[in-house]
Short mmCIF file of C-alpha atoms and ligand atoms in Angstrom, two decimals:
data_model
loop_
_atom_site.label_atom_id
_atom_site.label_comp_id
_atom_site.label_asym_id
_atom_site.label_seq_id
_atom_site.Cartn_x
_atom_site.Cartn_y
_atom_site.Cartn_z
CA MET A 283 122.38 44.43 23.29
CA SER A 284 118.80 44.68 22.12
CA GLN A 285 116.57 47.53 23.22
CA GLU A 286 114.24 44.96 24.75
CA ASN A 287 117.01 43.59 26.95
CA VAL A 288 117.91 47.05 28.21
CA LEU A 289 114.33 47.59 29.35
CA LYS A 290 113.84 44.24 31.07
CA LYS A 291 113.77 44.21 34.83
CA ASP A 292 116.66 42.34 36.41
CA VAL A 293 115.55 39.41 38.55
CA ARG A 294 118.02 40.52 41.27
CA ASP A 295 115.97 43.69 41.72
CA LEU A 296 113.10 41.57 43.08
CA THR A 297 112.51 40.36 46.62
CA LEU A 298 111.45 36.74 47.09
CA GLU A 299 107.84 37.92 47.52
CA GLU A 300 107.94 40.03 44.36
CA LEU A 301 109.41 37.16 42.36
CA SER A 302 106.84 34.80 43.75
CA ASP A 303 104.02 37.26 42.84
CA TYR A 304 105.35 37.44 39.31
CA LEU A 305 105.49 33.63 39.06
CA VAL A 306 101.90 33.32 40.27
CA SER A 307 100.88 35.96 37.72
CA ILE A 308 102.21 33.73 34.92
CA GLY A 309 100.48 30.65 36.31
CA GLU A 310 103.44 29.11 38.16
CA LYS A 311 103.74 27.84 41.73
CA PRO A 312 105.29 30.28 44.22
CA PHE A 313 107.93 27.72 45.38
CA ARG A 314 109.69 28.27 42.06
CA ALA A 315 110.84 31.62 43.50
CA THR A 316 112.80 29.80 46.21
CA GLN A 317 114.41 27.58 43.58
CA ILE A 318 115.40 30.57 41.45
CA PHE A 319 116.82 32.33 44.53
CA GLU A 320 118.89 29.23 45.31
CA TRP A 321 120.32 29.18 41.81
CA ILE A 322 121.26 32.83 41.83
CA TYR A 323 122.35 33.46 45.40
CA LYS A 324 123.57 30.09 46.60
CA LYS A 325 124.86 28.38 43.45
CA GLY A 326 125.93 31.49 41.56
CA ALA A 327 123.98 30.76 38.35
CA ALA A 328 124.50 33.52 35.81
CA ASP A 329 121.88 32.33 33.36
CA PHE A 330 118.28 31.07 33.56
CA SER A 331 119.18 28.19 31.25
CA ALA A 332 121.45 26.78 33.96
CA MET A 333 118.53 26.32 36.39
CA ARG A 334 118.17 22.61 35.74
CA ASN A 335 115.31 21.80 38.11
CA LEU A 336 112.99 24.30 36.38
CA PRO A 337 110.91 23.15 33.43
CA GLN A 338 112.39 24.14 30.09
CA ALA A 339 109.36 26.28 29.23
CA LEU A 340 109.69 28.26 32.45
CA ARG A 341 113.39 28.87 31.88
CA LYS A 342 112.54 30.28 28.47
CA LYS A 343 109.74 32.43 29.85
CA LEU A 344 112.03 33.80 32.57
CA ALA A 345 114.71 34.65 30.04
CA ALA A 346 112.10 36.41 27.90
CA ASP A 347 110.66 38.47 30.78
CA LEU A 348 113.60 39.14 33.06
CA ALA A 349 117.29 40.00 32.82
CA LEU A 350 120.09 38.29 34.75
CA GLY A 351 122.81 40.32 33.19
CA PRO A 352 126.44 39.66 34.01
CA LEU A 353 128.65 42.65 34.75
CA THR A 354 131.37 43.52 32.30
CA VAL A 355 134.79 43.51 33.93
CA LEU A 356 137.04 46.20 32.53
CA LYS A 357 139.88 45.47 34.94
CA ALA A 358 140.76 43.11 37.74
CA GLU A 359 144.03 44.00 39.42
CA VAL A 360 145.65 41.96 42.15
CA ALA A 361 147.91 43.81 44.58
CA LEU A 362 150.94 42.32 46.32
CA ASP A 363 148.87 41.80 49.46
CA GLU A 364 146.23 39.98 47.32
CA THR A 365 143.74 42.80 47.61
CA THR A 366 141.91 42.66 44.28
CA LYS A 367 140.30 45.60 42.62
CA PHE A 368 137.59 45.13 39.99
CA LEU A 369 136.38 47.84 37.63
CA PHE A 370 132.89 46.97 36.36
CA GLU A 371 130.94 48.50 33.52
CA PHE A 372 127.14 48.58 33.32
CA ARG A 373 124.79 48.60 30.35
CA ASP A 374 124.92 52.38 30.04
CA ARG A 375 128.76 52.34 30.21
CA GLU A 376 128.86 53.77 33.71
CA THR A 377 131.66 52.21 35.74
CA VAL A 378 132.13 51.38 39.42
CA GLU A 379 134.78 49.66 41.42
CA THR A 380 134.66 46.84 43.92
CA VAL A 381 137.50 45.65 46.13
CA LEU A 382 138.14 42.24 47.65
CA ILE A 383 140.29 42.51 50.76
CA PRO A 384 141.62 39.24 52.22
CA THR A 385 143.31 39.43 55.62
CA ASP A 386 144.39 36.74 58.10
CA THR A 387 141.11 36.85 59.97
CA ARG A 388 138.46 37.81 57.41
CA THR A 389 137.82 38.55 53.75
CA THR A 390 135.86 41.68 53.00
CA ILE A 391 134.16 42.88 49.83
CA CYS A 392 133.93 46.65 49.51
CA ILE A 393 131.08 47.63 47.17
CA SER A 394 129.94 50.78 45.39
CA THR A 395 126.39 52.11 45.55
CA GLN A 396 126.42 55.02 43.10
CA ALA A 397 128.24 55.87 39.88
CA GLY A 398 130.15 58.91 41.13
CA CYS A 399 129.33 60.88 44.26
CA LYS A 400 127.51 64.16 45.01
CA PHE A 401 129.21 64.99 48.24
CA GLY A 402 132.62 66.25 47.12
CA CYS A 403 134.73 65.52 50.21
CA LYS A 404 138.04 67.36 49.85
CA PHE A 405 140.22 64.25 50.04
CA CYS A 406 138.22 61.66 48.11
CA ALA A 407 138.66 60.67 44.45
CA SER A 408 135.03 59.53 44.12
CA GLY A 409 133.61 63.04 44.18
CA ILE A 410 135.96 64.62 41.64
CA GLY A 411 133.92 63.79 38.53
CA GLY A 412 130.56 64.43 40.22
CA TRP A 413 127.58 62.11 40.40
CA SER A 414 125.99 60.18 37.52
CA ARG A 415 123.31 57.95 39.01
CA ASN A 416 122.22 55.51 41.69
CA LEU A 417 122.98 51.84 41.20
CA ASP A 418 120.07 49.41 41.20
CA CYS A 419 119.99 46.61 43.73
CA SER A 420 120.94 44.15 40.96
CA GLU A 421 124.01 46.22 40.18
CA ILE A 422 125.05 46.36 43.83
CA ILE A 423 124.48 42.70 44.63
CA GLY A 424 125.84 41.81 41.18
CA GLN A 425 129.25 43.09 42.31
CA ILE A 426 129.22 40.61 45.19
CA LEU A 427 127.99 37.69 43.07
CA HIS A 428 130.68 38.34 40.51
CA VAL A 429 133.50 38.61 43.03
CA ARG A 430 132.33 35.45 44.81
CA GLU A 431 132.45 33.50 41.53
CA HIS A 432 135.76 34.89 40.37
CA ALA A 433 137.76 34.86 43.57
CA LYS A 434 136.92 31.45 44.96
CA LYS A 435 140.30 31.25 46.66
CA HIS A 436 139.09 33.93 49.06
CA PRO A 437 135.51 33.22 50.19
CA PHE A 438 134.26 36.49 51.62
CA SER A 439 132.96 36.81 55.17
CA HIS A 440 132.16 40.54 55.38
CA VAL A 441 130.60 43.22 53.17
CA VAL A 442 131.27 46.94 53.55
CA PHE A 443 129.40 49.68 51.71
CA MET A 444 132.53 51.80 51.38
CA GLY A 445 133.13 51.97 47.65
CA THR A 446 132.08 54.85 45.42
CA GLY A 447 128.95 56.75 46.38
CA GLU A 448 126.91 57.47 49.46
CA PRO A 449 124.82 54.45 50.49
CA LEU A 450 122.29 56.50 52.46
CA ASP A 451 121.70 58.68 49.40
CA ASN A 452 120.53 55.52 47.56
CA TYR A 453 118.59 54.29 50.55
CA GLU A 454 115.90 52.06 48.99
CA ASN A 455 118.27 50.10 46.74
CA VAL A 456 120.83 49.72 49.53
CA LEU A 457 118.19 48.40 51.94
CA ARG A 458 116.93 45.99 49.27
CA THR A 459 120.50 44.75 48.82
CA ILE A 460 120.99 44.33 52.56
CA ARG A 461 117.80 42.31 52.83
CA LEU A 462 119.03 40.00 50.05
CA LEU A 463 122.45 39.68 51.67
CA ASN A 464 120.85 38.93 54.99
CA SER A 465 118.02 36.63 53.89
CA GLN A 466 118.47 32.91 54.59
CA LYS A 467 116.87 32.18 51.24
CA ALA A 468 119.37 34.40 49.42
CA MET A 469 122.95 35.00 50.59
CA ASN A 470 122.52 34.35 54.30
CA ILE A 471 125.16 36.76 55.59
CA ALA A 472 124.74 37.84 59.20
CA ALA A 473 123.77 41.50 59.45
CA ARG A 474 126.66 42.09 61.87
CA ARG A 475 129.06 41.27 59.04
CA ILE A 476 127.63 44.07 56.93
CA THR A 477 128.77 47.68 57.41
CA ILE A 478 127.17 50.78 55.93
CA SER A 479 129.47 53.78 55.80
CA THR A 480 127.96 57.25 55.52
CA CYS A 481 129.19 60.81 55.20
CA GLY A 482 126.47 61.73 57.71
CA ILE A 483 123.01 62.10 56.15
CA ILE A 484 121.22 62.61 59.46
CA PRO A 485 117.57 61.92 58.47
CA GLN A 486 118.61 58.63 56.84
CA ILE A 487 120.65 57.61 59.89
CA ARG A 488 117.47 58.13 61.94
CA LYS A 489 115.47 56.11 59.42
CA LEU A 490 118.02 53.29 59.47
CA ALA A 491 117.73 53.10 63.25
CA GLN A 492 114.04 52.18 62.81
CA GLU A 493 114.61 49.30 60.36
CA GLY A 494 115.27 46.67 63.00
CA LEU A 495 118.45 45.57 61.25
CA GLN A 496 121.62 44.56 63.07
CA VAL A 497 123.96 46.07 60.47
CA GLU A 498 127.06 47.98 61.53
CA LEU A 499 127.05 51.74 61.01
CA ALA A 500 130.28 53.57 60.22
CA VAL A 501 130.25 57.37 60.07
CA SER A 502 132.92 59.32 58.21
CA LEU A 503 133.70 62.04 60.73
CA HIS A 504 137.09 63.29 59.54
CA GLY A 505 136.70 66.72 61.12
CA TYR A 506 137.24 67.34 64.83
CA ASN A 507 134.65 70.12 65.17
CA ASN A 508 132.14 71.99 63.03
CA ASP A 509 134.64 74.34 61.38
CA SER A 510 137.21 71.71 60.49
CA ARG A 511 134.53 69.37 59.14
CA ASN A 512 133.01 72.19 57.06
CA ILE A 513 136.32 72.53 55.24
CA LEU A 514 136.85 68.83 54.54
CA MET A 515 133.27 67.71 53.99
CA PRO A 516 130.81 70.16 52.39
CA VAL A 517 127.92 67.93 53.55
CA ASN A 518 128.61 69.29 57.03
CA ARG A 519 127.11 72.65 56.07
CA ARG A 520 123.77 70.90 55.79
CA TYR A 521 124.15 68.25 58.50
CA LYS A 522 126.20 69.86 61.21
CA PHE A 523 128.86 68.24 63.35
CA ASP A 524 127.05 68.52 66.71
CA GLU A 525 123.78 67.26 65.27
CA LEU A 526 125.59 64.37 63.61
CA ILE A 527 127.20 63.27 66.87
CA ALA A 528 123.81 63.58 68.57
CA ALA A 529 122.18 61.45 65.83
CA CYS A 530 124.91 58.81 66.27
CA ARG A 531 124.38 58.72 70.03
CA GLU A 532 120.68 58.27 69.41
CA TYR A 533 121.36 55.51 66.83
CA ALA A 534 123.50 53.61 69.35
CA ARG A 535 120.85 54.02 72.05
CA LYS A 536 118.01 52.85 69.80
CA THR A 537 119.76 49.89 68.16
CA GLY A 538 122.09 48.80 70.96
CA ARG A 539 124.88 48.73 68.33
CA GLN A 540 128.16 50.60 68.67
CA VAL A 541 128.82 53.21 66.02
CA THR A 542 132.24 53.31 64.34
CA PHE A 543 133.71 56.69 63.44
CA GLU A 544 136.17 56.93 60.59
CA TYR A 545 138.70 59.68 60.97
CA ILE A 546 141.21 60.54 58.28
CA LEU A 547 144.78 61.39 59.27
CA ILE A 548 146.04 64.31 57.20
CA ARG A 549 149.35 65.92 58.10
CA ASN A 550 148.97 69.34 59.74
CA VAL A 551 145.20 69.21 59.23
CA THR A 552 143.47 66.56 61.32
CA CYS A 553 146.00 65.28 63.86
CA SER A 554 146.99 68.26 65.99
CA GLU A 555 146.73 68.65 69.77
CA VAL A 556 143.61 70.79 69.24
CA ALA A 557 142.09 68.04 67.11
CA ALA A 558 142.68 65.41 69.81
CA LYS A 559 141.15 67.65 72.51
CA GLU A 560 138.15 68.59 70.42
CA LEU A 561 137.43 64.96 69.51
CA ALA A 562 137.70 63.93 73.14
CA ARG A 563 135.36 66.74 74.17
CA HIS A 564 132.70 65.90 71.58
CA LEU A 565 132.85 62.13 72.12
CA ALA A 566 132.99 62.22 75.93
CA GLY A 567 130.97 59.36 77.44
CA PHE A 568 130.11 57.93 74.03
CA GLU A 569 130.91 54.21 73.75
CA CYS A 570 131.94 54.12 70.13
CA LYS A 571 134.73 52.75 67.98
CA MET A 572 137.19 55.01 66.21
CA ASN A 573 139.18 54.02 63.13
CA LEU A 574 142.05 56.28 62.17
CA ILE A 575 142.63 56.10 58.41
CA PRO A 576 145.92 57.44 57.03
CA TYR A 577 145.19 59.73 54.09
CA ASN A 578 145.72 57.90 50.82
CA ARG A 579 147.17 60.31 48.29
CA VAL A 580 144.90 61.56 45.52
CA GLU A 581 146.66 63.72 42.95
CA GLU A 582 143.97 66.41 42.81
CA PHE A 583 144.38 67.29 46.48
CA GLU A 584 147.40 68.77 48.17
CA HIS A 585 147.20 66.81 51.40
CA GLU A 586 149.88 64.55 52.80
CA PRO A 587 149.61 61.63 55.17
CA PRO A 588 151.40 62.02 58.52
CA THR A 589 154.49 59.94 59.28
CA LYS A 590 153.99 56.66 61.17
CA LEU A 591 155.40 58.30 64.26
CA GLU A 592 152.95 61.20 64.02
CA MET A 593 150.05 58.77 63.60
CA LEU A 594 151.07 56.80 66.66
CA ALA A 595 151.54 59.99 68.68
CA PHE A 596 148.02 61.10 67.74
CA LYS A 597 146.53 57.74 68.66
CA THR A 598 148.36 57.81 72.00
CA ARG A 599 147.21 61.37 72.71
CA LEU A 600 143.60 60.37 71.98
CA ALA A 601 143.92 57.41 74.35
CA GLU A 602 145.23 59.70 77.11
CA LEU A 603 142.14 61.82 76.58
CA GLY A 604 139.86 58.76 76.81
CA VAL A 605 139.25 58.02 73.11
CA HIS A 606 140.42 54.54 72.13
CA ALA A 607 141.19 54.30 68.44
CA THR A 608 142.81 51.85 66.04
CA ILE A 609 144.88 52.78 63.01
CA ARG A 610 143.61 51.13 59.83
CA MET A 611 146.54 50.64 57.50
CA PRO A 612 145.68 50.94 53.82
CA ARG A 613 145.69 47.84 51.63
CA GLY A 614 146.07 47.35 47.92
CA ARG A 615 148.01 50.58 47.51
CA ASP A 616 149.76 49.39 44.37
CA VAL A 617 146.43 48.95 42.54
CA GLY A 618 144.95 52.32 43.48
CA ALA A 619 142.53 50.83 45.99
CA ALA A 620 141.71 54.14 47.69
CA CYS A 621 138.12 55.16 47.18
CA GLY A 622 137.27 55.99 43.61
CA GLN A 623 140.84 56.00 42.36
CA LEU A 624 140.53 53.32 39.72
CA ARG A 625 137.25 54.65 38.34
CA HIS A 626 138.68 58.16 38.30
CA GLN A 627 141.82 57.04 36.43
CA HIS A 628 139.64 55.16 33.94
CA LYS A 629 137.52 58.26 33.31
CA ILE A 630 140.57 60.43 32.75
CA ALA A 631 142.10 57.90 30.37
CA ASN A 632 138.87 57.80 28.36
CA SER A 633 138.09 61.49 28.31
CA VAL A 634 140.56 62.50 25.59
N1 SAH B 217 130.13 57.83 51.21
C1 SAH B 217 130.46 56.93 52.25
C2 SAH B 217 131.21 55.67 51.83
C3 SAH B 217 132.36 55.80 50.86
S1 SAH B 217 133.92 56.31 51.40
C4 SAH B 217 131.21 57.65 53.35
O1 SAH B 217 131.48 58.83 53.21
O2 SAH B 217 131.46 57.05 54.39
C5 SAH B 217 134.65 55.12 52.44
C6 SAH B 217 135.67 55.73 53.40
O3 SAH B 217 136.94 56.04 52.80
C7 SAH B 217 135.16 57.00 54.02
O4 SAH B 217 135.44 57.06 55.36
C8 SAH B 217 135.97 58.02 53.23
O5 SAH B 217 135.97 59.23 53.87
C9 SAH B 217 137.32 57.37 53.13
N2 SAH B 217 138.23 57.98 52.13
C10 SAH B 217 137.90 58.59 50.98
N3 SAH B 217 138.99 59.06 50.35
C11 SAH B 217 140.05 58.74 51.11
C12 SAH B 217 141.47 58.96 50.99
N4 SAH B 217 141.99 59.61 49.96
N5 SAH B 217 142.26 58.49 51.98
C13 SAH B 217 141.74 57.82 53.02
N6 SAH B 217 140.42 57.59 53.21
C14 SAH B 217 139.58 58.04 52.26
#
């Protein structure tokens, strides 16, 4: 790839207004921006030359000024349950993974927002190799555009920011992506079908509450009180358990949206009687959703998932204490679809 191409701005990093400003600056009519958006976001064009209703000269000018780079697919693995895992590579050889999850009622795309992760949760493969960089908006939305084009059998209905990285640590690019997903002139996906998952960056949760968006917020809780969360999630030393719950209550109050907590089930660690009581105490009177996620084995950690019976017993105990939770069974196990697993395996394989 030429040096020039590497330095070009990707058109998918621009809002409609920014694209329209650029077009005006080169002497074009602003409505061309809407046409270009239609080609990219509605018709899935991967090249300016395919934009047939634009004058030839403009197509050439666009290709000279802006990039519309495809992602390189290193792997696309289909699991027995049809969950499909893609490993993408960017121009600087950084890789991320994206998962397409079809179920009977919906099809979800799980996207990554950073190459690697800073937060080092003690059960997650994404943090093992550390953090490399934030993804641009074009790289985040590019994952969705690619999957839509290459998995037409499963048109997606939902998007979750639950791949590698911490979305609220790449706030501007994630918000830009959400606006493109949500915009009628771009992908036109209802905000309620978009979920941001965070390890609990409190100031950014507060900021998100002010954006006037109807997106779903999921918070990775995983610990049942401050001490247990400190052990599993180092981020808790900075943004403490009690303050996090308080910020979530405030988010729900301000936005009128229910918050979902994600809570990992690790044998002898997170599903004891004490854990159930502590969760019930901290969440008392809070109308929230709770997803229990069985721990998905990652070689570097010594944890084990509980047995099915233990999981059900924990869920029942929580319900007795007033916390209504659902167990989210893992999908795509045979293709390493737990967070960061595929990318991590790829890095190990290429590090010798
Ligand atoms: N950084 C964000 C989003 C990425 S992780 C966050 O922390 O929420 C998406 C979800 O998968 C999180 O709830 C995360 O804690 C969970 N997860 C990570 N590793 C896991 C594993 N080995 N087993 C089960 N869930 C895991």
